[in-house]
Each structure stands twice: as C-alpha cells, then as structure tokens.
mmCIF file of C-alpha atoms in Angstrom:
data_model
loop_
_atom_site.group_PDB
_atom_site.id
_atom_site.type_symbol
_atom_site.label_atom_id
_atom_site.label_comp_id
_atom_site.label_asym_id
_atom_site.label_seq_id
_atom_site.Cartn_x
_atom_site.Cartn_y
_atom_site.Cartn_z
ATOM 1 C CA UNK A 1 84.813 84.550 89.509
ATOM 2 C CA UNK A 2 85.788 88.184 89.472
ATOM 3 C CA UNK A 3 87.689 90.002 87.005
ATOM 4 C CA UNK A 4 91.542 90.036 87.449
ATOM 5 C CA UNK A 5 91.957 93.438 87.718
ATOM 6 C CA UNK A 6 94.683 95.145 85.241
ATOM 7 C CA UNK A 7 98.410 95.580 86.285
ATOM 8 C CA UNK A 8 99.982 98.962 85.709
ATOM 9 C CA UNK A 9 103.893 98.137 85.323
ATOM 10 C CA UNK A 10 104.563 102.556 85.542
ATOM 11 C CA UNK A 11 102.799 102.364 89.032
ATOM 12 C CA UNK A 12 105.567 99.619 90.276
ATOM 13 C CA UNK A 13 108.508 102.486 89.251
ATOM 14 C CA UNK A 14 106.614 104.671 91.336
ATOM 15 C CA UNK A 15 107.031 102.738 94.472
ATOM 16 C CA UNK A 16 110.317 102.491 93.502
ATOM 17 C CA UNK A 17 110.830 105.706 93.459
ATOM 18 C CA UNK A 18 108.903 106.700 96.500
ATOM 19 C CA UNK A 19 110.741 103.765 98.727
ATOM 20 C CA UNK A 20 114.493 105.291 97.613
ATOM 21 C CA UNK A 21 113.057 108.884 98.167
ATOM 22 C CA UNK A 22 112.081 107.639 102.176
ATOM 23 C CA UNK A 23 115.964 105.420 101.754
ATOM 24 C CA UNK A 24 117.715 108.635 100.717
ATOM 25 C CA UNK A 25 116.069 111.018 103.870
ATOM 26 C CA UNK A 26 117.044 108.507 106.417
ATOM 27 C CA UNK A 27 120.380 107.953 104.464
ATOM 28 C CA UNK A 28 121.305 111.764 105.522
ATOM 29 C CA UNK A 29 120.569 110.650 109.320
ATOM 30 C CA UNK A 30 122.901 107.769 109.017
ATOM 31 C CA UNK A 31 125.772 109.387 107.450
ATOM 32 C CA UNK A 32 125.098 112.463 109.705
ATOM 33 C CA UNK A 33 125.894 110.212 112.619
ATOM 34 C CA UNK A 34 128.577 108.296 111.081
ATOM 35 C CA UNK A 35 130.515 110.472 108.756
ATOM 36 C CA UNK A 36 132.822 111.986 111.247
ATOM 37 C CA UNK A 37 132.058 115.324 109.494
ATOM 38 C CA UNK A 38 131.416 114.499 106.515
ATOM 39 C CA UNK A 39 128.271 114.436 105.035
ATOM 40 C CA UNK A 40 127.479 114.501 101.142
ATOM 41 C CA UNK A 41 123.919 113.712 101.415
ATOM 42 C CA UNK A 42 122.380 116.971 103.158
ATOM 43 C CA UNK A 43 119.516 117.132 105.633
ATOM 44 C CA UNK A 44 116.475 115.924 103.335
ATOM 45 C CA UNK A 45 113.203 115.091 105.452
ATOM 46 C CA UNK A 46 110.661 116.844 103.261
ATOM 47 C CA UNK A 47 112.123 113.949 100.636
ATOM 48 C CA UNK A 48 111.216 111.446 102.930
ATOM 49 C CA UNK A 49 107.535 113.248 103.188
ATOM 50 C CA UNK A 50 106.805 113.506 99.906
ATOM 51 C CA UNK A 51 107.937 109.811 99.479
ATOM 52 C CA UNK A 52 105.180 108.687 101.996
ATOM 53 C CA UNK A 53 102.956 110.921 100.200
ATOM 54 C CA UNK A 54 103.888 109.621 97.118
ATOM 55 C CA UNK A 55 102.956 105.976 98.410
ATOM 56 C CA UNK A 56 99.484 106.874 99.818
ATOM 57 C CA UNK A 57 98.590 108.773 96.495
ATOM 58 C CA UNK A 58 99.618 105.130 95.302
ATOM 59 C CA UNK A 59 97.884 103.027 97.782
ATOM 60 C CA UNK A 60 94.479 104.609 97.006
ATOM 61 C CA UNK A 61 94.937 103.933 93.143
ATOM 62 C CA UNK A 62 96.123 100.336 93.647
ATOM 63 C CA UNK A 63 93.057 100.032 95.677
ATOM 64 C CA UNK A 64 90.948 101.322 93.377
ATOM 65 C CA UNK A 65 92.488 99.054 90.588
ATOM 66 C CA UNK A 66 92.010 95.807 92.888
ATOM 67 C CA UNK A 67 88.346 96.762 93.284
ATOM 68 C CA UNK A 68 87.345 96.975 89.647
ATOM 69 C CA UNK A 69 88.498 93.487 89.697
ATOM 70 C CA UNK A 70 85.167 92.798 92.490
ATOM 71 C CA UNK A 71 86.482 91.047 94.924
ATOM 72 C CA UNK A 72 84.221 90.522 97.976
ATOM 73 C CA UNK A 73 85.310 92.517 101.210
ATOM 74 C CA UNK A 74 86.111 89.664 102.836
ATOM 75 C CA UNK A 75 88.628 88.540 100.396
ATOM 76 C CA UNK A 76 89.943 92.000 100.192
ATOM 77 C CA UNK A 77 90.492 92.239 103.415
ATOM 78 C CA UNK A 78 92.207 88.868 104.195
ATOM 79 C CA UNK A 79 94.499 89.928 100.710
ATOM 80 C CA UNK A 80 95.469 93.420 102.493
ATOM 81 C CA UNK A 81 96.317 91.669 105.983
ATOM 82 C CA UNK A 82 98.611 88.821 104.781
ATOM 83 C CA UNK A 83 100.061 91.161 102.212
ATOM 84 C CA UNK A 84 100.732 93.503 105.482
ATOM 85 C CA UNK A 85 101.126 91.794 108.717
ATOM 86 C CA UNK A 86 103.646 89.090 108.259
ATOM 87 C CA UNK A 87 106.531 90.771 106.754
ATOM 88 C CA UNK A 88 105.743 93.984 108.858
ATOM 89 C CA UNK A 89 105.868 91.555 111.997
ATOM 90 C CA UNK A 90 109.432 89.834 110.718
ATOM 91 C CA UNK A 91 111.170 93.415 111.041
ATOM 92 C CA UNK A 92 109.484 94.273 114.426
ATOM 93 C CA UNK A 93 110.926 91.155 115.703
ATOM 94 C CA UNK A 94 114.012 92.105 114.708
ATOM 95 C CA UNK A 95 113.835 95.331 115.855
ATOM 96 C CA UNK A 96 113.497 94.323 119.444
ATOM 97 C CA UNK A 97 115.694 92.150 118.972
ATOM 98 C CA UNK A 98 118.204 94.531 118.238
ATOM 99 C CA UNK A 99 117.069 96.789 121.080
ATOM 100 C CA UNK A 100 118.425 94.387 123.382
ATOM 101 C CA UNK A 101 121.707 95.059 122.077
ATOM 102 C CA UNK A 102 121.918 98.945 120.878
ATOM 103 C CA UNK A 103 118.553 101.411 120.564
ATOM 104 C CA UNK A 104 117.774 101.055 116.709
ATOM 105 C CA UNK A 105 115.847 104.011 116.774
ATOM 106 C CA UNK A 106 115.845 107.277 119.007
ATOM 107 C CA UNK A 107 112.982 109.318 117.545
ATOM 108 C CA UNK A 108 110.638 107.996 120.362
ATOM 109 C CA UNK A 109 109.248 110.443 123.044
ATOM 110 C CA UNK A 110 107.846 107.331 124.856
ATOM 111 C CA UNK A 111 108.307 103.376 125.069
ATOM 112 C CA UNK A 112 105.735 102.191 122.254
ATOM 113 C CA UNK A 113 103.016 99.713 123.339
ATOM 114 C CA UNK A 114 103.950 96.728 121.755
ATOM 115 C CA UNK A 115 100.010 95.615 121.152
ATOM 116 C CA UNK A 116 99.747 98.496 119.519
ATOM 117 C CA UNK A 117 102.225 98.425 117.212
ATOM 118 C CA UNK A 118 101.869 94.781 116.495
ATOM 119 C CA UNK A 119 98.341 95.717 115.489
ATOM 120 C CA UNK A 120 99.259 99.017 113.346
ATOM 121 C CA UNK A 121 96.523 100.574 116.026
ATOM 122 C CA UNK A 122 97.235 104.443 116.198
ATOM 123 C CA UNK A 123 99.285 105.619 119.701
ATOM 124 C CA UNK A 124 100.405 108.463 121.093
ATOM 125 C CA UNK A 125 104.199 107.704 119.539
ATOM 126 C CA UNK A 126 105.308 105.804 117.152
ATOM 127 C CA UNK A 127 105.366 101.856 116.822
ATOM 128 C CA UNK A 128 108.446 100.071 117.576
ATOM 129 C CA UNK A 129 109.344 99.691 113.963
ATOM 130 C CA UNK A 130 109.294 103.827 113.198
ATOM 131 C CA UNK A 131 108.622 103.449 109.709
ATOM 132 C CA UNK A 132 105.228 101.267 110.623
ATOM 133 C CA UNK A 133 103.102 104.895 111.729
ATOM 134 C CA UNK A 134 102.409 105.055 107.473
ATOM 135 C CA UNK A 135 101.112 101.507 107.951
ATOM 136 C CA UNK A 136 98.477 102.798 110.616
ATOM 137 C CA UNK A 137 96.864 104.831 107.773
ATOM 138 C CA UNK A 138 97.270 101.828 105.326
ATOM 139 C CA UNK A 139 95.267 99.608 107.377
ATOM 140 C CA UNK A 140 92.669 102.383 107.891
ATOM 141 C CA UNK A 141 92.405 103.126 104.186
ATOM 142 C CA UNK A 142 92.135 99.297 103.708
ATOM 143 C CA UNK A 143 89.076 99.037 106.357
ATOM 144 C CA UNK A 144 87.509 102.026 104.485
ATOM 145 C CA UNK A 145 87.890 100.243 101.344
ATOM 146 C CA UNK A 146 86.601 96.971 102.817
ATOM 147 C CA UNK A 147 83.240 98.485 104.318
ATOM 148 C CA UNK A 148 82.368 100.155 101.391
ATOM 149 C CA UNK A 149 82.746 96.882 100.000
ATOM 150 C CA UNK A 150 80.491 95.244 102.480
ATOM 151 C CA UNK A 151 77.964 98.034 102.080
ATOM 152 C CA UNK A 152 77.533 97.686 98.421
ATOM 153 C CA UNK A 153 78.618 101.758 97.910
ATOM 154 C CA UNK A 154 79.570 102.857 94.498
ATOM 155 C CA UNK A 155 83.277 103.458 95.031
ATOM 156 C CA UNK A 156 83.016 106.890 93.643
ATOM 157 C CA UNK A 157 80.460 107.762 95.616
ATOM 158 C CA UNK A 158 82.121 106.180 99.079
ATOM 159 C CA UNK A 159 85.140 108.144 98.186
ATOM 160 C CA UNK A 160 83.506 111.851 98.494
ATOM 161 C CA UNK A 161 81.371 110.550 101.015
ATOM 162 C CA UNK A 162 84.600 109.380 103.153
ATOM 163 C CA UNK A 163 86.714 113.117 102.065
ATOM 164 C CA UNK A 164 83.759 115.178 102.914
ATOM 165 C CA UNK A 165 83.811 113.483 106.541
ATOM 166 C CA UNK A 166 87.398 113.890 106.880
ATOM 167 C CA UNK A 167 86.852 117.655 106.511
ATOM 168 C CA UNK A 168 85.262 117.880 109.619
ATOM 169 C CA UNK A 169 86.978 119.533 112.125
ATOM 170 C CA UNK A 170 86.957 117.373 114.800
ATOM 171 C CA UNK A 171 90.075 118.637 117.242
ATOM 172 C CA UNK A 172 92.508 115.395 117.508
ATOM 173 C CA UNK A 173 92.089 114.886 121.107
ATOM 174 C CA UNK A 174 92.931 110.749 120.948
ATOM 175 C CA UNK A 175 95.081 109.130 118.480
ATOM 176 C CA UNK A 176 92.413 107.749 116.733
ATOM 177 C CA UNK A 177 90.668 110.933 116.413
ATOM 178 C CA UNK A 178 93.506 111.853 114.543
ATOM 179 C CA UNK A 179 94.031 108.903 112.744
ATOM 180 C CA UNK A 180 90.307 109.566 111.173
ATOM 181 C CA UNK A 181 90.608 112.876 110.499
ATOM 182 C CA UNK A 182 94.336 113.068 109.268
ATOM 183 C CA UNK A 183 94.665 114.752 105.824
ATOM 184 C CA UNK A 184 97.052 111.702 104.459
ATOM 185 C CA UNK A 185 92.915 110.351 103.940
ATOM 186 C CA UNK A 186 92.957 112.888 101.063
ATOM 187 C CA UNK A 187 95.904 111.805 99.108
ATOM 188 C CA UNK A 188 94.399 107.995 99.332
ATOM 189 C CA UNK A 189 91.190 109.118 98.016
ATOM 190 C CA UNK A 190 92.956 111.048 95.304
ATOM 191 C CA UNK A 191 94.913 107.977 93.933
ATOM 192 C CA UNK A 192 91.802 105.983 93.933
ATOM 193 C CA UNK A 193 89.597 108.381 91.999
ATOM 194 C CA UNK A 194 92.186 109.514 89.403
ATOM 195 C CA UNK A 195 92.643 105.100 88.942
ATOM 196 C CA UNK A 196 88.735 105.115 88.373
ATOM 197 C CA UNK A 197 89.030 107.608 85.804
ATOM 198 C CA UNK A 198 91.902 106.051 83.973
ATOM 199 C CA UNK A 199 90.134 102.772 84.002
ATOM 200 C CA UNK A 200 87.324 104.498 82.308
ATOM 201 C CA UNK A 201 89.106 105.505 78.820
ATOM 202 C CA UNK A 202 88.875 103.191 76.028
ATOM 203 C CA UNK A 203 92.597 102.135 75.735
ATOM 204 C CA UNK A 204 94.619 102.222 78.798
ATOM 205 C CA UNK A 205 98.286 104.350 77.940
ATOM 206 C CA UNK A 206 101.140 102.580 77.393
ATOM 207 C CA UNK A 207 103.843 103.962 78.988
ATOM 208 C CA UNK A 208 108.183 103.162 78.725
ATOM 209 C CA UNK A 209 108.923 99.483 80.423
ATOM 210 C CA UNK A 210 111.806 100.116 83.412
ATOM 211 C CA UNK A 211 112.564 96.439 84.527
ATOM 212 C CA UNK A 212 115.124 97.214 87.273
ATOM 213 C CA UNK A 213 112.573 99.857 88.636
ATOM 214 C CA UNK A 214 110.247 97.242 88.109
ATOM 215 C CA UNK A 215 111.570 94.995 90.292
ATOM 216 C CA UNK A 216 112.663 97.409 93.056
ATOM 217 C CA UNK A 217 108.771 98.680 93.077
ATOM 218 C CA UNK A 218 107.664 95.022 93.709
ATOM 219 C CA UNK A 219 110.146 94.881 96.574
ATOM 220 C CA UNK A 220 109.167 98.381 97.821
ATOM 221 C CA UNK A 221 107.352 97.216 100.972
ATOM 222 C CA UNK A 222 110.448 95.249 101.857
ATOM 223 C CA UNK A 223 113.331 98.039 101.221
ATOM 224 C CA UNK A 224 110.567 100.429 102.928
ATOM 225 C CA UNK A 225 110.165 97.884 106.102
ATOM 226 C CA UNK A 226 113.646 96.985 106.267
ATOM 227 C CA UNK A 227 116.359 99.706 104.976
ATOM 228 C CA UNK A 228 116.460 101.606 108.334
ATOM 229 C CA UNK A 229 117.774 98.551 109.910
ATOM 230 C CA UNK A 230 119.977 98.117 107.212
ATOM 231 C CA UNK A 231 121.731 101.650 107.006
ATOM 232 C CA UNK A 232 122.080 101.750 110.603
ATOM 233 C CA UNK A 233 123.998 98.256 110.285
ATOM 234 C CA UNK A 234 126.401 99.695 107.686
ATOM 235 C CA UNK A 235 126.389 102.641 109.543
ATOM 236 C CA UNK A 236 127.751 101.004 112.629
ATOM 237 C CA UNK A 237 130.525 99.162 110.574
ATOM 238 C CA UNK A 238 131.687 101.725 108.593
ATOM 239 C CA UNK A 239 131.993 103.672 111.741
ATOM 240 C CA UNK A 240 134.906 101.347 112.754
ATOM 241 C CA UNK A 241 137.139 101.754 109.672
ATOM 242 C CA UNK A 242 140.297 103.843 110.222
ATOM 243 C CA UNK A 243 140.121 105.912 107.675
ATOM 244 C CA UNK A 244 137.583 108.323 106.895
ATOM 245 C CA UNK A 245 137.182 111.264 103.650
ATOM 246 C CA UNK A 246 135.062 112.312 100.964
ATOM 247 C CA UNK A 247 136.200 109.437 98.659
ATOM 248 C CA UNK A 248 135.312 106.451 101.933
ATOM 249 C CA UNK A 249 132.085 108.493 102.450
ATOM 250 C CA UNK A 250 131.105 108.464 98.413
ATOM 251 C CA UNK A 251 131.632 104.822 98.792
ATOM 252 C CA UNK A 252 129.696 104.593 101.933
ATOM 253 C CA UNK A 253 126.563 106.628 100.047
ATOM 254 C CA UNK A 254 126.699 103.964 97.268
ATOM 255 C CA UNK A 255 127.090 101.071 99.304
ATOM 256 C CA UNK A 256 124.360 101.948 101.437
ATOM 257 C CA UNK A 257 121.706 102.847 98.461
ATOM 258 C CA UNK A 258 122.622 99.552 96.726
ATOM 259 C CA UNK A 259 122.661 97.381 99.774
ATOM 260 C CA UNK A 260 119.360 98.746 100.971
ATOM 261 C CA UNK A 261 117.690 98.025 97.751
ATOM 262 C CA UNK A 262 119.070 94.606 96.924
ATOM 263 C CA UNK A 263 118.525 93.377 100.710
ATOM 264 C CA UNK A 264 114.683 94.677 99.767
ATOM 265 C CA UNK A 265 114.926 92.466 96.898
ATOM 266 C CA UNK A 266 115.732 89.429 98.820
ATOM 267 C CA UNK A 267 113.668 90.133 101.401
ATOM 268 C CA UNK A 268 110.945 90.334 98.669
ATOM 269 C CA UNK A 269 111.787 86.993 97.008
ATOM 270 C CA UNK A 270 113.133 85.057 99.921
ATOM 271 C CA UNK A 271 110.500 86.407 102.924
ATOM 272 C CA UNK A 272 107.455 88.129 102.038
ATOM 273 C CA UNK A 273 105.826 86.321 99.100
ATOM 274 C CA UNK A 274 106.888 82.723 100.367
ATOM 275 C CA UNK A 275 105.113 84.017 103.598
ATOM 276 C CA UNK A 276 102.439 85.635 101.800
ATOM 277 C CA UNK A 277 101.402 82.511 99.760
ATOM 278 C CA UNK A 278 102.038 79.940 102.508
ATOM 279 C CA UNK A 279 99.774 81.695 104.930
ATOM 280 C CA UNK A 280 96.777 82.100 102.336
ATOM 281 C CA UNK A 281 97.328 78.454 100.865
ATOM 282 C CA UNK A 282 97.315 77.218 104.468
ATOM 283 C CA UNK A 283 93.540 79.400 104.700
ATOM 284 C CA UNK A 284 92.710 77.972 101.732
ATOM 285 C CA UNK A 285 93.468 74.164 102.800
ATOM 286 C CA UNK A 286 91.625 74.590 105.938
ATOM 287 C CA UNK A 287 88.710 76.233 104.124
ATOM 288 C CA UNK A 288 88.857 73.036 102.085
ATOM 289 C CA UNK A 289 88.729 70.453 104.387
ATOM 290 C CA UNK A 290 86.031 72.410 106.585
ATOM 291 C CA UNK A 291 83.383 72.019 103.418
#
C-alpha cells in the first residue's frame, strides 16, 4: 500500500489565511456597492492576488506532500477530481441559478461557455462562477502532476523540466496557450520543490497549533467557492435597512467576514466531504462488484 503521506497542520492556517485575504478584496467590492458612501474596507485587489498566489505556492507543496506518499496517477487523479468537481459544480449551479433572478457577477466581457466552465477548460473570459479561472490552473497543475506520475519522472526532475518549458516564449494567441505558459506554473512548482526539501530533513519542524485557523484552512475551498455569493447576499439585504453610518457599516464588515467563513465551514462539513466520500465509496463499490 503506499505511504500515508505526512499532514502539515501550519499549511491548513495558510489556506486560511489566503481564502480571507481573496474574502477581504471582494469584501471592498461589496461594501463599495452597498455602503451608500461609506466604505471602511478600501480598494484591496493586489490582496486578493497575492491570496491566489498564496494558494498556488500551496497547491504545489500539498502536491508534492501527497506524492511522497506514491500514489499511482490514476488514483491521484481520481483524488484531485472528486476533491474538485463536485463542490465546484454545487456553486455553479447556484450561480445560474441566481442569474435568473439578479447578475451575481458583472466582471464578464462575454457570456461564459457553460462546457467550459463546467470543465475548468481555459476560455477567453471567465467561467460562470468568477472565482473558478484559479481552478483552470489547479486542474492543469494536477494533470502535470499526474503524467509525471504515469511516466515514472523523478518529481524533482519533472518539476525543472516542466519550469524550463514554461519559460518559453510562446505569444498567448489561444487560451490554452496561455494557460500553459502562464507564470502562476512557477509559483506551483515552487511550493512543490521547497515541500521536497522539507521532507528531506531528519525531523520535520514543529510549528504553534492554531485550531480555529485550522479549521477555516480545511474549509478554505468552500469559503473560497462560496463567499462571493455570500457577501453579495448580505450585501443585497443590508442594502435595504434604513439606516446607514460608520457604526451599521463596522457591523456590516464583521458580519460579512464571520458569515463568509462559518457558511465555508458548513459548506465544508455539511457538502463537500459527504460528497467527496460518497462519490469515491460509490467508485469503490462498483470497482468491487466488477472483480
């Protein structure tokens, strides 16, 4: 069987982090639109960047971590599609859903295809749940991953072989083209190799425990997936209050930071790992009675 690969309890605080950095830009948006002038959060996207940066650098060490533990590429990549699809799916159905009623989103330059975004395949805009374009890279990274897998390739070795290709300059004339030869690549590679190199010293560190960060970095992917639809909601009701001042919108700030977070949680709890397991244990039953 192959070795469980170790768990690094700092790297869940990190998502945590990262996913309230991403909450916090898109917080400014909301309470730009709804403050009626007032606005304590100020405009913050280069937050929200380096909070998507923050996961890839992340992502690739993760991945690295998972394939110390030798898994074959085939379970690999059957682990990184139910971990992704499922719950990524649940919050594009609810984002057309909600389009029906009220545009949840107006940062598109063109109606997404909906195959497209389904399938995290790169387009020319952005998929119908905005925050899924990171996820396009994710899956990419994963397929990387997954090949070098199926190939046998030292991972060290895969890794330069993969940045040195990315260096190329091929002009982005398709979204694909783009997709391949997109610096985010680098920051992937980055996480993996420094998690190589930490798995490589005699006695991992031990490092502070943070169990509410804890927790909030194991419902990351939710609060990431879900907190747009969730500010905008608040948003929208806090717009119809009479009353409005710095006190109402200090309230507003709080409410919306907490809400986003503990919604992530249950979505976590309730949604993605009850999906998670029950699609895999369904593969697994039907691998069963196939023997």
């Amino acid at each position: 069987m192959p070795a469980s690969p170790p768990r690094f309890a700092s790297i869940q605080v990190l998502r945590a982090i990262a996913a309230n950095m991403v909450v916090v830009s898109h917080l400014a948006i909301v309470e730009s639109k709804y403050g009626h002038g007032f606005a304590l959060i100020p405009p913050c996207d280069g937050l929200g960047r380096a909070g998507v940066h923050m996961f890839f650098g992340i992502s690739g060490f993760v991945m690295a971590v998972v394939v110390s533990g030798r898994p074959s590429w085939r379970g690999f990549l059957w682990a990184r599609l139910t971990r992704i699809y499922p719950i990524y799916w649940f919050y594009t159905a609810l984002v057309l859903l909600s389009a029906l009623i009220v545009p949840v989103n107006s940062s598109f330059e063109q109606t997404p295809s909906l195959v497209r975004s389904l399938l995290l395949w790169p387009d020319a805009t952005l998929p119908w749940l905005a925050v899924g374009w990171s996820l396009v890279h994710e899956m990419y990274f994963y397929l990387i991953v997954a090949v070098l897998l199926a190939l046998r390739i030292n991972l060290v070795a895969g890794l330069l072989i993969w940045a040195t290709f990315t260096a190329l300059p091929v002009p982005p004339r398709t979204p694909e083209l783009a997709l391949v030869f997109n610096a985010f690549s680098f920051e992937f590679i980055a996480g993996a190799l420094l998690a190589l190199a930490i798995l490589k010293l005699p006695r991992l560190p031990t490092l502070p425990r943070w169990r509410l960060l804890e927790t909030l970095g194991d419902a990351s992917y939710s609060v990431y997936l879900s907190h747009v639809l969730v500010l905008s909601l608040i948003g929208r009701l806090f717009n119809l209050l009479p009353a409005h001042g710095w006190l109402a919108e200090a309230v507003f700030v709080v409410v919306c930071l907490v809400a986003a977070n503990a919604w992530g949680v249950v979505s976590y709890r309730l949604l993605e790992l009850p999906v998670i397991n029950t699609v895999r244990s369904t593969a697994t039953r039907r691998v069963a009675l196939a023997r």
